[in-house]
Amino acid sequence: MAEQLPALILLAPLFGALLVGLAGPRDRRVCFPVVLGALAVSLCSAVGVLVRVLAGGPVDYFVGGWSEPLGIGIQLRVDTLNGLVLVVIAVVFVLVGVFSIRRAGEENTEKSPQYYTLFLLLAVGVFGMTVTGDAFNLYVLVEVSSLTGYALIAMGSSPRGTVAAFNYVVMGTIGASFYLLGVGYLYMATGALNMAQIHEIVATTGAGGSRTVLVAFILILAGLWTKMAFFPLHGWLPNAYGYCPSTSSSVLAPLVTKVYIYVMIRVMLGVFGAEWIFEHVGWTNIVVWLATVAILAGSLLALAQTEVRKMLCYLIVAEVGYMVGGAWLANRWGMAGAVYHIVADALMTLCLFLAVNIIVKRTGRLRMDAFDGLFRKMPLTMAGFAVGALAMIGIPPTAGFFSKWYLLRGGIESGHFEYVAALLLSSLVNAVLFFRLFERAFFGGNPAGGHHPDRTAAESGPTQQGWVGDSTLLGGEARASTLGPLLAAAALVVAVGLLNGPIVSAILRYFENMPVLGAP
Amino acid sequence: MKKFALVAVIVTGSLLLYAVGDFPAFGDAKSPANAGVEGGFSVSRYYITETAADTAVPNIVTAVLADYRGYDTFFETTVIFIAGLAIFAILRVANPGAPDRRDRPSSDSGVEGDHNRVIIGMTCRLLIPVIQLFALYVVAHGHHSPGGGFQGGVMLGASFILIAIASDLDTALRRFSERRYLALGCVGILIYGGFGLLCQLLDRHFLDYGVLHKLMGVTPVMARSHSMLGVEIGVAFTVTSVMFAIYANLSTRGELRSGL
Amino acid sequence: MDFLRTSVIPHFNYWIYVILMMIGLWAMIGKNNLIKKLIGMSIFQTAIILFYVSIGVKTGADIPIPAHHAHHDEAAAGAGAREEEDKLDPDAFANPLPHVLMLTAIVVGVATLGVALAISQSIHKDFGTLEEDEILEKIKASTHDG
C-alpha cells in the first residue's frame, strides 16, 4: 500500500471527480463529501510520501511497471522538494474545498456538480505536474491544470472575467506550446524524455554544448515564465484572477503560479542540472535583474490599484519575481528561500484571497472602501486577513518573514544587491498597501468622526451605512464554513513560520550534492 | 501591440532557426532522437525491437500510446473530458421557456422526418450505420493498423453530429441525450482508470496490465494486449461523447435547442 | 545559394515549421479578431506537430507497424515463441515515439480550441462583437459609467 502512495495522491481526486461527475447531477448532496474525502486521501498520501522521503530518500514510482530499462515508461518521483510542495497543495485544496461548501452552490447554482468535477481535476493536474518525472508527461498535466483553470475562470464569471479567460487561454497556450517545443528540441538532442535521463545526457555527453539544448532551455523557460506570470509576461493574470468566481480565485491564485515555480526549479535542477545552468550558460545576472524588475513593477502596479482583489493579483506578480530571483541567485540560500517561499506564499496568498473573498461577498464592494470599519464588524475575518497581510509584509513570526530572510541572505551572499534592495522596497510597498487597508478597517466608515475610543463595537457596528437592514446577510461574521478555512490558513502561516528551521534544513540537505550552489 | 507582436515573432523565429542549423539532417536514422546519443540507450529503438515481445501488439504506436506511455494517454483522455465539461460549464444555459422535449409532438420521427429532406435523410440513414460500423472497426483494429480509441471515437461522434446536421439537434439528442453523453464521458475514463486501479488492487503499479493475466487466463504478454483494447474502448466512449457535446453546445450557444 | 544548399535544403521541414509557427504566433498576438487569434493558435499547434513528426523521419523507413499477420498468430500461440526470433532492424521503421507524442498533442489542441471557442461565444453573448478593440472599449465605457 505504501508503495502506491505517489500515484494515490492524484488518483484519489481523479476518481473522486468521476464519481461527482456521474452521481452529482442526480443528487447534489453527494458532491461535497466526495470532494472532501478525495482531497483528504490526497493529503494523507502526500504526508505519507513526505515522511517516507524524509526517512529514506527519494521515492520512485513507475507507471505501468516499466522500470527497466529506465525511460521506456513514465516515472513519478517524489523528493524532499516536491514532497513539501505536494503537502502544501493538498492543504490548500482541502481548505478551499471546505470554503466552497455553500459558496460553489451559490455562485454556480445550476452547475455545482460540474464545478466540483473541474475543481478536483484541477487538483489532479497540479499534483501530477508536481510529481511527474517525465518531461512530456509534464506537458500533458500542464494542459490538464490549464484547461480546468480556463473553465473555472470562465464559468459563471462577469463579462470582464470571460474576456480575461480568453486572454488567459491564448497566453496559456503560447506558454504551453513553447514548453512543448522545448521538450521537442531536448528530445531531438538527447533522444530521451525521462527527466533524469536527459539530465545525465546533458551533463555527461557533448549534447550539453549544442545549440539545440540551449534553445530548448530558452523555450522551456519562456514557456514556464508565461505560465507563471513572470513580469513582462504577466498580462493575463490580474484580470483572470481578479474577476473570476471567488471559489475559483481562492484556489487558483495561491497554487497555480507557485506550482510553475516549482516546475521551473525542477527543470533547472532535475533536467538541465545546476552545473549546466549556472556554469555553462551562466545568465544569472540577467535573470536576477529581470526578477528585480518584476518585483518592483509588481509592487508599483499593486500600489496603483483601486480594487482589492486586483491589488492582490499584482502582489502575486511581485512574489513571482521573488521566487524566480531566489532560484537564480545560484546559491543554496537563494534556492532554499525560493522553495520555502513557495510554501509560505501559497499559504499567505490563500489567507488573503479567502479573507478578501469573504469581505467582498459580505459588503458587495470590490474597492478599498469595503474595508471600512471591518475590525469591529468582522473581527475574526480581519484577524485572518491581518495575519496574511503581515506575512506579505514580512513581519515575524509569520512565514513571510523567514522566507524573505533566506532570500535576502541568498542575495547578500551572492552579491546581488539590486535584488536585495528590490525585496526590501517591495516589503515597504506591501506595508504601505496593507496599512492603508488596516487604517480603513480600524477607523474608516464611521461618519461621526472615526476613532472615538469610547464608542464600543456593539454600539457602532450595525448602524453603519450599508449595514443596516438585512442583518442576517450583512451583519457580523461570515459563516463557519468560510471562516474556518481562513483561520486555519492563518494558523498555518504562523506555524510554517515557526517551523522554518527544520523545513529549511531539510531543503538544504537536498542541495548537498550540488557543489555549484555553494558548500554547506 | 502590432509592433510588439512583430518583435516577438521575429525573435522567436530567429531563435528557432538558430538551432535548426545544429539539427541532424532530415531523415537521418542515426540522429539522437532516432538512435540515442552515441553509445547510449535509445528509447525509440527499444520500442521498435521489443514491443512485440513485451506486448504482442504489432502496431508499435498503439503499444507505446496505450501501454508504455499509457499514463500520458490516460490524462489525454482526461483532457478531452475536461474540454467537454468546460464547454458545458461555460456555455450551457437552462432554457425554461422551451417546452420539454418529450412533450413535443413527435411528427419528425426518425432521421428523415422532414419531407423536404427526403434525400438527405435517406442518405444519412444508409451512411450512418456504415460510419458507425467502420468506427467500431477502427477502435477494435487499433492493434494491427493505424487507429484506436481516439480515431474511432471521433468517427462515432461524427456520426451523431451527422444526424444533428441532417435533421436537427433534437433528433440527435433523442438518441444521445445530454445526461447520457455527460455520463458516458465519465464512464470512458472510469473504464481506463479501472484497468489501472485493478492492477493496483493486484499489488502492482498503476496501469501495469501484465498482472491482469490472473483474471483473464492468458499469458501476461497477451494480458497487456487485451487490456490495451479495453482502455481504447474507454477512450472511444469519452471521445465520442465529448465530440458530440462540443458540437451540441457550440452550435446552439449552449441552449441545446434545434441547432443549425 | 551556398547557404541555401548547406543550411536550408537539408533542414527543409524545419524551416517550414518555423515559418508556420511565426505565422501562428503573429496571428495569436497581433490580430484583433478573437477567431483569427484562434486560427493562429491552431496554426501554431500544427507547426509543432510538423516539427515533432519531422524528428521521427528516417529515410526509406517503413511505418512502425511490423508485418503483423505472421506475428499475430504466434503471439496468440504464446509469447515464448518470440525469443528465438531475430530482432527487428530499428532503422527500417520510422520512430514511433514522436507520433505517439503528437497524438497526445493533437488531442490537447482540439480540447483547447473547443474551450476557447466556447469562451469566445460567451464573449459574443456579452458584448455582441468579437473584435478585441471594440470589446475593450465597451469594458472601458462600462467601468466609467458604473
PDB file of N, CA, C and O in Angstrom, chain A residues 303 305-308 311 359 363 365-378 382 385 431-447 449-452 460 464-465 467:
ATOM      1  N   LEU A 303       0.307  49.118  -6.113  1.00  0.00           N
ATOM      2  CA  LEU A 303       0.051  50.402  -5.455  1.00  0.00           C
ATOM      3  C   LEU A 303      -0.970  51.228  -6.228  1.00  0.00           C
ATOM      4  O   LEU A 303      -1.707  52.032  -5.651  1.00  0.00           O
ATOM      5  N   GLN A 305      -3.575  50.170  -7.848  1.00  0.00           N
ATOM      6  CA  GLN A 305      -4.906  49.577  -7.996  1.00  0.00           C
ATOM      7  C   GLN A 305      -5.902  50.178  -7.004  1.00  0.00           C
ATOM      8  O   GLN A 305      -5.529  50.566  -5.896  1.00  0.00           O
ATOM      9  N   THR A 306      -7.157  50.214  -7.432  1.00  0.00           N
ATOM     10  CA  THR A 306      -8.197  50.659  -6.512  1.00  0.00           C
ATOM     11  C   THR A 306      -9.025  49.490  -6.000  1.00  0.00           C
ATOM     12  O   THR A 306      -9.689  49.593  -4.994  1.00  0.00           O
ATOM     13  N   GLU A 307      -8.991  48.368  -6.731  1.00  0.00           N
ATOM     14  CA  GLU A 307      -9.764  47.218  -6.288  1.00  0.00           C
ATOM     15  C   GLU A 307      -8.859  46.272  -5.503  1.00  0.00           C
ATOM     16  O   GLU A 307      -7.731  45.999  -5.915  1.00  0.00           O
ATOM     17  N   VAL A 308      -9.390  45.753  -4.407  1.00  0.00           N
ATOM     18  CA  VAL A 308      -8.540  44.988  -3.503  1.00  0.00           C
ATOM     19  C   VAL A 308      -8.046  43.708  -4.165  1.00  0.00           C
ATOM     20  O   VAL A 308      -6.874  43.358  -4.088  1.00  0.00           O
ATOM     21  N   MET A 311      -5.356  44.294  -6.600  1.00  0.00           N
ATOM     22  CA  MET A 311      -4.119  44.640  -5.901  1.00  0.00           C
ATOM     23  C   MET A 311      -3.386  43.359  -5.480  1.00  0.00           C
ATOM     24  O   MET A 311      -2.177  43.220  -5.692  1.00  0.00           O
ATOM     25  N   ILE A 359     -14.901  39.161   2.403  1.00  0.00           N
ATOM     26  CA  ILE A 359     -15.253  40.570   2.607  1.00  0.00           C
ATOM     27  C   ILE A 359     -16.017  41.125   1.414  1.00  0.00           C
ATOM     28  O   ILE A 359     -17.040  41.794   1.567  1.00  0.00           O
ATOM     29  N   THR A 363     -19.727  42.608   1.833  1.00  0.00           N
ATOM     30  CA  THR A 363     -20.010  44.032   1.664  1.00  0.00           C
ATOM     31  C   THR A 363     -20.510  44.347   0.268  1.00  0.00           C
ATOM     32  O   THR A 363     -21.046  45.421   0.053  1.00  0.00           O
ATOM     33  N   ARG A 365     -18.744  45.073  -2.157  1.00  0.00           N
ATOM     34  CA  ARG A 365     -17.904  46.089  -2.783  1.00  0.00           C
ATOM     35  C   ARG A 365     -16.531  45.526  -3.125  1.00  0.00           C
ATOM     36  O   ARG A 365     -15.979  44.714  -2.375  1.00  0.00           O
ATOM     37  N   LEU A 366     -15.990  45.948  -4.267  1.00  0.00           N
ATOM     38  CA  LEU A 366     -14.693  45.448  -4.703  1.00  0.00           C
ATOM     39  C   LEU A 366     -13.568  46.387  -4.298  1.00  0.00           C
ATOM     40  O   LEU A 366     -12.419  46.004  -4.250  1.00  0.00           O
ATOM     41  N   ARG A 367     -13.922  47.644  -4.039  1.00  0.00           N
ATOM     42  CA  ARG A 367     -12.870  48.642  -3.812  1.00  0.00           C
ATOM     43  C   ARG A 367     -12.419  48.651  -2.366  1.00  0.00           C
ATOM     44  O   ARG A 367     -12.947  47.942  -1.523  1.00  0.00           O
ATOM     45  N   MET A 368     -11.443  49.532  -2.124  1.00  0.00           N
ATOM     46  CA  MET A 368     -10.848  49.584  -0.789  1.00  0.00           C
ATOM     47  C   MET A 368     -11.886  49.912   0.272  1.00  0.00           C
ATOM     48  O   MET A 368     -11.744  49.511   1.422  1.00  0.00           O
ATOM     49  N   ASP A 369     -12.936  50.668  -0.104  1.00  0.00           N
ATOM     50  CA  ASP A 369     -13.872  51.097   0.933  1.00  0.00           C
ATOM     51  C   ASP A 369     -14.659  49.926   1.516  1.00  0.00           C
ATOM     52  O   ASP A 369     -15.371  50.081   2.493  1.00  0.00           O
ATOM     53  N   ALA A 370     -14.503  48.734   0.907  1.00  0.00           N
ATOM     54  CA  ALA A 370     -15.119  47.558   1.500  1.00  0.00           C
ATOM     55  C   ALA A 370     -14.593  47.309   2.904  1.00  0.00           C
ATOM     56  O   ALA A 370     -15.261  46.687   3.720  1.00  0.00           O
ATOM     57  N   PHE A 371     -13.393  47.822   3.162  1.00  0.00           N
ATOM     58  CA  PHE A 371     -12.763  47.529   4.446  1.00  0.00           C
ATOM     59  C   PHE A 371     -13.200  48.478   5.560  1.00  0.00           C
ATOM     60  O   PHE A 371     -12.795  48.285   6.706  1.00  0.00           O
ATOM     61  N   ASP A 372     -13.972  49.489   5.229  1.00  0.00           N
ATOM     62  CA  ASP A 372     -14.299  50.493   6.235  1.00  0.00           C
ATOM     63  C   ASP A 372     -14.876  49.875   7.505  1.00  0.00           C
ATOM     64  O   ASP A 372     -15.906  49.198   7.457  1.00  0.00           O
ATOM     65  N   GLY A 373     -14.205  50.088   8.588  1.00  0.00           N
ATOM     66  CA  GLY A 373     -14.729  49.668   9.883  1.00  0.00           C
ATOM     67  C   GLY A 373     -14.829  48.175  10.098  1.00  0.00           C
ATOM     68  O   GLY A 373     -15.571  47.717  10.955  1.00  0.00           O
ATOM     69  N   LEU A 374     -14.092  47.405   9.336  1.00  0.00           N
ATOM     70  CA  LEU A 374     -14.288  45.959   9.398  1.00  0.00           C
ATOM     71  C   LEU A 374     -13.761  45.321  10.677  1.00  0.00           C
ATOM     72  O   LEU A 374     -14.216  44.260  11.062  1.00  0.00           O
ATOM     73  N   PHE A 375     -12.802  45.959  11.322  1.00  0.00           N
ATOM     74  CA  PHE A 375     -12.273  45.328  12.535  1.00  0.00           C
ATOM     75  C   PHE A 375     -13.350  45.199  13.599  1.00  0.00           C
ATOM     76  O   PHE A 375     -13.323  44.290  14.410  1.00  0.00           O
ATOM     77  N   ARG A 376     -14.296  46.092  13.586  1.00  0.00           N
ATOM     78  CA  ARG A 376     -15.388  45.999  14.547  1.00  0.00           C
ATOM     79  C   ARG A 376     -16.444  45.005  14.085  1.00  0.00           C
ATOM     80  O   ARG A 376     -16.974  44.240  14.873  1.00  0.00           O
ATOM     81  N   LYS A 377     -16.705  45.011  12.779  1.00  0.00           N
ATOM     82  CA  LYS A 377     -17.831  44.206  12.307  1.00  0.00           C
ATOM     83  C   LYS A 377     -17.464  42.747  12.131  1.00  0.00           C
ATOM     84  O   LYS A 377     -18.257  41.853  12.391  1.00  0.00           O
ATOM     85  N   MET A 378     -16.290  42.506  11.622  1.00  0.00           N
ATOM     86  CA  MET A 378     -15.892  41.114  11.362  1.00  0.00           C
ATOM     87  C   MET A 378     -14.495  40.891  11.939  1.00  0.00           C
ATOM     88  O   MET A 378     -13.536  40.725  11.195  1.00  0.00           O
ATOM     89  N   MET A 382     -11.055  39.752   9.843  1.00  0.00           N
ATOM     90  CA  MET A 382      -9.960  40.708   9.728  1.00  0.00           C
ATOM     91  C   MET A 382      -8.692  40.175  10.391  1.00  0.00           C
ATOM     92  O   MET A 382      -7.586  40.458   9.936  1.00  0.00           O
ATOM     93  N   PHE A 385      -7.182  38.058   7.847  1.00  0.00           N
ATOM     94  CA  PHE A 385      -6.594  38.915   6.815  1.00  0.00           C
ATOM     95  C   PHE A 385      -5.300  39.538   7.320  1.00  0.00           C
ATOM     96  O   PHE A 385      -4.300  39.601   6.599  1.00  0.00           O
ATOM     97  N   ALA A 431       3.843  47.102   3.021  1.00  0.00           N
ATOM     98  CA  ALA A 431       3.454  47.702   4.300  1.00  0.00           C
ATOM     99  C   ALA A 431       2.519  48.876   4.068  1.00  0.00           C
ATOM    100  O   ALA A 431       1.475  49.000   4.726  1.00  0.00           O
ATOM    101  N   VAL A 432       2.872  49.723   3.109  1.00  0.00           N
ATOM    102  CA  VAL A 432       2.011  50.877   2.813  1.00  0.00           C
ATOM    103  C   VAL A 432       0.618  50.410   2.399  1.00  0.00           C
ATOM    104  O   VAL A 432      -0.403  50.872   2.909  1.00  0.00           O
ATOM    105  N   LEU A 433       0.606  49.435   1.472  1.00  0.00           N
ATOM    106  CA  LEU A 433      -0.669  48.940   0.956  1.00  0.00           C
ATOM    107  C   LEU A 433      -1.554  48.416   2.065  1.00  0.00           C
ATOM    108  O   LEU A 433      -2.729  48.777   2.173  1.00  0.00           O
ATOM    109  N   PHE A 434      -0.978  47.554   2.893  1.00  0.00           N
ATOM    110  CA  PHE A 434      -1.826  46.877   3.865  1.00  0.00           C
ATOM    111  C   PHE A 434      -2.174  47.789   5.031  1.00  0.00           C
ATOM    112  O   PHE A 434      -3.261  47.707   5.580  1.00  0.00           O
ATOM    113  N   PHE A 435      -1.254  48.688   5.383  1.00  0.00           N
ATOM    114  CA  PHE A 435      -1.625  49.575   6.476  1.00  0.00           C
ATOM    115  C   PHE A 435      -2.691  50.565   6.049  1.00  0.00           C
ATOM    116  O   PHE A 435      -3.504  51.005   6.863  1.00  0.00           O
ATOM    117  N   ARG A 436      -2.714  50.882   4.758  1.00  0.00           N
ATOM    118  CA  ARG A 436      -3.816  51.695   4.244  1.00  0.00           C
ATOM    119  C   ARG A 436      -5.151  50.992   4.505  1.00  0.00           C
ATOM    120  O   ARG A 436      -6.118  51.597   4.938  1.00  0.00           O
ATOM    121  N   LEU A 437      -5.157  49.666   4.250  1.00  0.00           N
ATOM    122  CA  LEU A 437      -6.387  48.903   4.474  1.00  0.00           C
ATOM    123  C   LEU A 437      -6.691  48.783   5.961  1.00  0.00           C
ATOM    124  O   LEU A 437      -7.842  48.899   6.391  1.00  0.00           O
ATOM    125  N   PHE A 438      -5.622  48.554   6.740  1.00  0.00           N
ATOM    126  CA  PHE A 438      -5.849  48.424   8.188  1.00  0.00           C
ATOM    127  C   PHE A 438      -6.445  49.708   8.755  1.00  0.00           C
ATOM    128  O   PHE A 438      -7.322  49.685   9.607  1.00  0.00           O
ATOM    129  N   GLU A 439      -5.930  50.825   8.247  1.00  0.00           N
ATOM    130  CA  GLU A 439      -6.417  52.106   8.744  1.00  0.00           C
ATOM    131  C   GLU A 439      -7.917  52.227   8.493  1.00  0.00           C
ATOM    132  O   GLU A 439      -8.689  52.567   9.383  1.00  0.00           O
ATOM    133  N   ARG A 440      -8.311  51.891   7.261  1.00  0.00           N
ATOM    134  CA  ARG A 440      -9.735  51.920   6.939  1.00  0.00           C
ATOM    135  C   ARG A 440     -10.510  50.978   7.850  1.00  0.00           C
ATOM    136  O   ARG A 440     -11.591  51.308   8.334  1.00  0.00           O
ATOM    137  N   ALA A 441      -9.936  49.810   8.054  1.00  0.00           N
ATOM    138  CA  ALA A 441     -10.662  48.807   8.810  1.00  0.00           C
ATOM    139  C   ALA A 441     -10.808  49.221  10.270  1.00  0.00           C
ATOM    140  O   ALA A 441     -11.795  48.890  10.919  1.00  0.00           O
ATOM    141  N   PHE A 442      -9.825  49.949  10.789  1.00  0.00           N
ATOM    142  CA  PHE A 442      -9.916  50.401  12.174  1.00  0.00           C
ATOM    143  C   PHE A 442     -10.786  51.639  12.313  1.00  0.00           C
ATOM    144  O   PHE A 442     -11.677  51.703  13.159  1.00  0.00           O
ATOM    145  N   PHE A 443     -10.482  52.642  11.473  1.00  0.00           N
ATOM    146  CA  PHE A 443     -11.078  53.949  11.717  1.00  0.00           C
ATOM    147  C   PHE A 443     -12.107  54.328  10.677  1.00  0.00           C
ATOM    148  O   PHE A 443     -12.893  55.221  10.893  1.00  0.00           O
ATOM    149  N   GLY A 444     -12.056  53.697   9.541  1.00  0.00           N
ATOM    150  CA  GLY A 444     -12.851  54.161   8.402  1.00  0.00           C
ATOM    151  C   GLY A 444     -14.328  53.894   8.587  1.00  0.00           C
ATOM    152  O   GLY A 444     -14.757  53.125   9.449  1.00  0.00           O
ATOM    153  N   GLY A 445     -15.117  54.544   7.717  1.00  0.00           N
ATOM    154  CA  GLY A 445     -16.530  54.237   7.609  1.00  0.00           C
ATOM    155  C   GLY A 445     -17.358  54.692   8.777  1.00  0.00           C
ATOM    156  O   GLY A 445     -18.509  54.317   8.909  1.00  0.00           O
ATOM    157  N   ASN A 446     -16.782  55.472   9.630  1.00  0.00           N
ATOM    158  CA  ASN A 446     -17.568  55.968  10.749  1.00  0.00           C
ATOM    159  C   ASN A 446     -17.870  57.434  10.516  1.00  0.00           C
ATOM    160  O   ASN A 446     -17.006  58.290  10.681  1.00  0.00           O
ATOM    161  N   PRO A 447     -19.085  57.760  10.124  1.00  0.00           N
ATOM    162  CA  PRO A 447     -19.372  59.142   9.743  1.00  0.00           C
ATOM    163  C   PRO A 447     -19.181  60.114  10.903  1.00  0.00           C
ATOM    164  O   PRO A 447     -18.806  61.252  10.703  1.00  0.00           O
ATOM    165  N   GLY A 449     -16.968  60.966  12.897  1.00  0.00           N
ATOM    166  CA  GLY A 449     -15.634  61.347  13.357  1.00  0.00           C
ATOM    167  C   GLY A 449     -14.734  60.191  13.768  1.00  0.00           C
ATOM    168  O   GLY A 449     -13.911  60.341  14.653  1.00  0.00           O
ATOM    169  N   GLY A 450     -14.926  59.042  13.162  1.00  0.00           N
ATOM    170  CA  GLY A 450     -13.913  57.982  13.232  1.00  0.00           C
ATOM    171  C   GLY A 450     -13.645  57.398  14.597  1.00  0.00           C
ATOM    172  O   GLY A 450     -14.506  56.783  15.212  1.00  0.00           O
ATOM    173  N   HIS A 451     -12.445  57.638  15.102  1.00  0.00           N
ATOM    174  CA  HIS A 451     -11.909  56.782  16.141  1.00  0.00           C
ATOM    175  C   HIS A 451     -12.141  57.294  17.556  1.00  0.00           C
ATOM    176  O   HIS A 451     -11.205  57.589  18.277  1.00  0.00           O
ATOM    177  N   HIS A 452     -13.371  57.385  17.953  1.00  0.00           N
ATOM    178  CA  HIS A 452     -13.606  57.710  19.359  1.00  0.00           C
ATOM    179  C   HIS A 452     -13.418  56.446  20.169  1.00  0.00           C
ATOM    180  O   HIS A 452     -14.112  55.460  19.954  1.00  0.00           O
ATOM    181  N   SER A 460     -21.596  50.908  17.562  1.00  0.00           N
ATOM    182  CA  SER A 460     -21.447  51.499  16.238  1.00  0.00           C
ATOM    183  C   SER A 460     -21.578  50.472  15.129  1.00  0.00           C
ATOM    184  O   SER A 460     -21.923  50.813  14.015  1.00  0.00           O
ATOM    185  N   GLN A 464     -23.810  51.201  10.785  1.00  0.00           N
ATOM    186  CA  GLN A 464     -23.067  51.830   9.700  1.00  0.00           C
ATOM    187  C   GLN A 464     -23.900  51.877   8.433  1.00  0.00           C
ATOM    188  O   GLN A 464     -24.812  51.090   8.247  1.00  0.00           O
ATOM    189  N   GLN A 465     -23.489  52.772   7.542  1.00  0.00           N
ATOM    190  CA  GLN A 465     -24.222  52.860   6.284  1.00  0.00           C
ATOM    191  C   GLN A 465     -24.023  51.568   5.502  1.00  0.00           C
ATOM    192  O   GLN A 465     -22.925  51.027   5.443  1.00  0.00           O
ATOM    193  N   TRP A 467     -24.968  48.764   6.282  1.00  0.00           N
ATOM    194  CA  TRP A 467     -25.010  47.584   7.138  1.00  0.00           C
ATOM    195  C   TRP A 467     -26.359  47.441   7.830  1.00  0.00           C
ATOM    196  O   TRP A 467     -26.632  46.443   8.456  1.00  0.00           O
TER     197      TRP A 467
END
